[in-house]
Amino acid sequence: MTALEQLIEALKRLPGVGQKSAQRMAYHLLQHERQAMGQLAAALTAAGEQIGHCQRCHTFSETALCAICADAARDARLLCVVETPADQAVLERTGSYRGYYFVLLGRVSPLDGVGAREIGAAQLLQRAADGGVEEVILATSFTAEGEATAHVLGDALRARGIKATRLARGVPVGSELEYVDLGTIAHALSDRR
């Protein structure tokens, strides 16, 4: 394989990048961004060597505890469970949640052989039972796998006497009803307040 082919193959590993997009990126970098290529390579190497997982919540961190877990001003009564560090980042950007997190690093997917054990359910149950947690918010996605994950974890938490809630779902802000899918409207009607 030539160096160009290796670059294209490496770029294809990114989510949503196919052959044509990878080729366009490779050609652009080679033609216009030679200096940026070195910066990108250095940043990728540094990230691979320096970024691990927080010992407490499993999000990405360069230290044993991430900044959120190390923040004593957060509400220890709340624990929000998300599938990925990206989901955690989205919730943080809202500025409306001040509790702690637990990042599953996946979701239950029986067809792919991924069960509760593989996504860290035991560690979650241990963390939720540490005495200070009063509510676990299940903020998994609303896909079939996300729903299955929330169901399995919710049942396990409730069986241990821990309050488990699920993110609400409904009509997006700024949308018109005629353009919202029927499943979303049905959930919004049943979950109305």
mmCIF file of N, CA, C and O in Angstrom, residues 106-140:
data_model
loop_
_atom_site.group_PDB
_atom_site.id
_atom_site.type_symbol
_atom_site.label_atom_id
_atom_site.label_comp_id
_atom_site.label_asym_id
_atom_site.label_seq_id
_atom_site.Cartn_x
_atom_site.Cartn_y
_atom_site.Cartn_z
ATOM 1 N N GLY A 106 -21.044 2.046 26.108
ATOM 2 C CA GLY A 106 -21.772 1.120 25.249
ATOM 3 C C GLY A 106 -23.214 1.015 25.678
ATOM 4 O O GLY A 106 -23.693 1.753 26.533
ATOM 5 N N ARG A 107 -23.906 0.063 25.060
ATOM 6 C CA ARG A 107 -25.302 -0.198 25.396
ATOM 7 C C ARG A 107 -25.604 -1.666 25.138
ATOM 8 O O ARG A 107 -24.919 -2.322 24.366
ATOM 9 N N VAL A 108 -26.619 -2.161 25.798
ATOM 10 C CA VAL A 108 -27.021 -3.555 25.652
ATOM 11 C C VAL A 108 -27.448 -3.795 24.201
ATOM 12 O O VAL A 108 -28.226 -3.025 23.639
ATOM 13 N N SER A 109 -26.909 -4.842 23.624
ATOM 14 C CA SER A 109 -27.254 -5.210 22.249
ATOM 15 C C SER A 109 -27.159 -6.730 22.128
ATOM 16 O O SER A 109 -26.109 -7.269 21.755
ATOM 17 N N PRO A 110 -28.248 -7.432 22.456
ATOM 18 C CA PRO A 110 -28.214 -8.893 22.439
ATOM 19 C C PRO A 110 -27.789 -9.490 21.094
ATOM 20 O O PRO A 110 -27.100 -10.499 21.054
ATOM 21 N N LEU A 111 -28.168 -8.842 19.996
ATOM 22 C CA LEU A 111 -27.797 -9.360 18.677
ATOM 23 C C LEU A 111 -26.286 -9.308 18.454
ATOM 24 O O LEU A 111 -25.743 -10.098 17.675
ATOM 25 N N ASP A 112 -25.614 -8.385 19.125
ATOM 26 C CA ASP A 112 -24.163 -8.265 18.999
ATOM 27 C C ASP A 112 -23.432 -8.935 20.160
ATOM 28 O O ASP A 112 -22.209 -8.799 20.278
ATOM 29 N N GLY A 113 -24.171 -9.625 21.033
ATOM 30 C CA GLY A 113 -23.560 -10.305 22.162
ATOM 31 C C GLY A 113 -23.119 -9.376 23.277
ATOM 32 O O GLY A 113 -22.247 -9.721 24.070
ATOM 33 N N VAL A 114 -23.722 -8.185 23.353
ATOM 34 C CA VAL A 114 -23.363 -7.229 24.392
ATOM 35 C C VAL A 114 -24.472 -7.222 25.440
ATOM 36 O O VAL A 114 -25.599 -6.824 25.153
ATOM 37 N N GLY A 115 -24.130 -7.667 26.625
ATOM 38 C CA GLY A 115 -25.090 -7.693 27.719
ATOM 39 C C GLY A 115 -24.743 -6.675 28.787
ATOM 40 O O GLY A 115 -23.822 -5.874 28.637
ATOM 41 N N ALA A 116 -25.465 -6.710 29.875
ATOM 42 C CA ALA A 116 -25.262 -5.760 30.968
ATOM 43 C C ALA A 116 -23.847 -5.855 31.542
ATOM 44 O O ALA A 116 -23.254 -4.846 31.916
ATOM 45 N N ARG A 117 -23.301 -7.035 31.592
ATOM 46 C CA ARG A 117 -21.950 -7.231 32.139
ATOM 47 C C ARG A 117 -20.914 -6.480 31.303
ATOM 48 O O ARG A 117 -20.009 -5.848 31.839
ATOM 49 N N GLU A 118 -21.060 -6.522 29.983
ATOM 50 C CA GLU A 118 -20.075 -5.910 29.092
ATOM 51 C C GLU A 118 -20.083 -4.381 29.141
ATOM 52 O O GLU A 118 -19.094 -3.748 28.780
ATOM 53 N N ILE A 119 -21.183 -3.779 29.561
ATOM 54 C CA ILE A 119 -21.242 -2.315 29.608
ATOM 55 C C ILE A 119 -21.001 -1.751 31.013
ATOM 56 O O ILE A 119 -21.150 -0.555 31.222
ATOM 57 N N GLY A 120 -20.641 -2.606 31.939
ATOM 58 C CA GLY A 120 -20.279 -2.135 33.277
ATOM 59 C C GLY A 120 -21.432 -1.996 34.248
ATOM 60 O O GLY A 120 -21.380 -1.167 35.162
ATOM 61 N N ALA A 121 -22.468 -2.810 34.100
ATOM 62 C CA ALA A 121 -23.626 -2.724 34.998
ATOM 63 C C ALA A 121 -23.231 -2.978 36.453
ATOM 64 O O ALA A 121 -23.740 -2.307 37.355
ATOM 65 N N ALA A 122 -22.336 -3.909 36.694
ATOM 66 C CA ALA A 122 -21.930 -4.215 38.072
ATOM 67 C C ALA A 122 -21.268 -2.999 38.723
ATOM 68 O O ALA A 122 -21.554 -2.673 39.883
ATOM 69 N N GLN A 123 -20.414 -2.305 37.966
ATOM 70 C CA GLN A 123 -19.755 -1.114 38.510
ATOM 71 C C GLN A 123 -20.776 -0.009 38.764
ATOM 72 O O GLN A 123 -20.683 0.717 39.749
ATOM 73 N N LEU A 124 -21.758 0.117 37.877
ATOM 74 C CA LEU A 124 -22.816 1.111 38.065
ATOM 75 C C LEU A 124 -23.604 0.817 39.337
ATOM 76 O O LEU A 124 -23.849 1.715 40.148
ATOM 77 N N LEU A 125 -24.006 -0.429 39.520
ATOM 78 C CA LEU A 125 -24.782 -0.796 40.709
ATOM 79 C C LEU A 125 -23.984 -0.538 41.980
ATOM 80 O O LEU A 125 -24.535 -0.061 42.981
ATOM 81 N N GLN A 126 -22.704 -0.829 41.944
ATOM 82 C CA GLN A 126 -21.842 -0.565 43.104
ATOM 83 C C GLN A 126 -21.755 0.933 43.370
ATOM 84 O O GLN A 126 -21.873 1.381 44.506
ATOM 85 N N ARG A 127 -21.579 1.718 42.318
ATOM 86 C CA ARG A 127 -21.481 3.178 42.468
ATOM 87 C C ARG A 127 -22.793 3.757 42.989
ATOM 88 O O ARG A 127 -22.807 4.629 43.847
ATOM 89 N N ALA A 128 -23.925 3.268 42.470
ATOM 90 C CA ALA A 128 -25.231 3.796 42.883
ATOM 91 C C ALA A 128 -25.572 3.433 44.316
ATOM 92 O O ALA A 128 -26.339 4.135 44.973
ATOM 93 N N ALA A 129 -24.996 2.346 44.809
ATOM 94 C CA ALA A 129 -25.304 1.885 46.165
ATOM 95 C C ALA A 129 -24.313 2.415 47.200
ATOM 96 O O ALA A 129 -24.298 1.946 48.333
ATOM 97 N N ASP A 130 -23.513 3.413 46.841
ATOM 98 C CA ASP A 130 -22.487 3.891 47.766
ATOM 99 C C ASP A 130 -23.036 4.699 48.933
ATOM 100 O O ASP A 130 -22.292 5.132 49.793
ATOM 101 N N GLY A 131 -24.349 4.914 48.974
ATOM 102 C CA GLY A 131 -24.957 5.576 50.115
ATOM 103 C C GLY A 131 -25.385 7.000 49.875
ATOM 104 O O GLY A 131 -26.346 7.470 50.454
ATOM 105 N N GLY A 132 -24.698 7.718 49.015
ATOM 106 C CA GLY A 132 -25.043 9.115 48.782
ATOM 107 C C GLY A 132 -26.003 9.339 47.631
ATOM 108 O O GLY A 132 -26.647 10.378 47.532
ATOM 109 N N VAL A 133 -26.128 8.360 46.745
ATOM 110 C CA VAL A 133 -26.965 8.517 45.552
ATOM 111 C C VAL A 133 -28.428 8.280 45.905
ATOM 112 O O VAL A 133 -28.783 7.235 46.444
ATOM 113 N N GLU A 134 -29.276 9.254 45.596
ATOM 114 C CA GLU A 134 -30.710 9.132 45.847
ATOM 115 C C GLU A 134 -31.493 8.837 44.565
ATOM 116 O O GLU A 134 -32.578 8.283 44.631
ATOM 117 N N GLU A 135 -30.948 9.248 43.426
ATOM 118 C CA GLU A 135 -31.643 9.042 42.153
ATOM 119 C C GLU A 135 -30.626 8.783 41.046
ATOM 120 O O GLU A 135 -29.636 9.480 40.929
ATOM 121 N N VAL A 136 -30.908 7.763 40.245
ATOM 122 C CA VAL A 136 -30.103 7.472 39.065
ATOM 123 C C VAL A 136 -30.959 7.820 37.855
ATOM 124 O O VAL A 136 -32.058 7.294 37.676
ATOM 125 N N ILE A 137 -30.454 8.748 37.041
ATOM 126 C CA ILE A 137 -31.165 9.185 35.836
ATOM 127 C C ILE A 137 -30.602 8.395 34.663
ATOM 128 O O ILE A 137 -29.409 8.491 34.351
ATOM 129 N N LEU A 138 -31.448 7.618 34.018
ATOM 130 C CA LEU A 138 -31.024 6.810 32.876
ATOM 131 C C LEU A 138 -31.174 7.643 31.610
ATOM 132 O O LEU A 138 -32.278 7.824 31.096
ATOM 133 N N ALA A 139 -30.063 8.157 31.120
ATOM 134 C CA ALA A 139 -30.056 9.052 29.954
ATOM 135 C C ALA A 139 -29.492 8.337 28.736
ATOM 136 O O ALA A 139 -28.635 8.858 28.032
ATOM 137 N N THR A 140 -29.969 7.118 28.498
ATOM 138 C CA THR A 140 -29.548 6.382 27.315
ATOM 139 C C THR A 140 -30.377 6.843 26.127
ATOM 140 O O THR A 140 -31.405 7.497 26.286
#
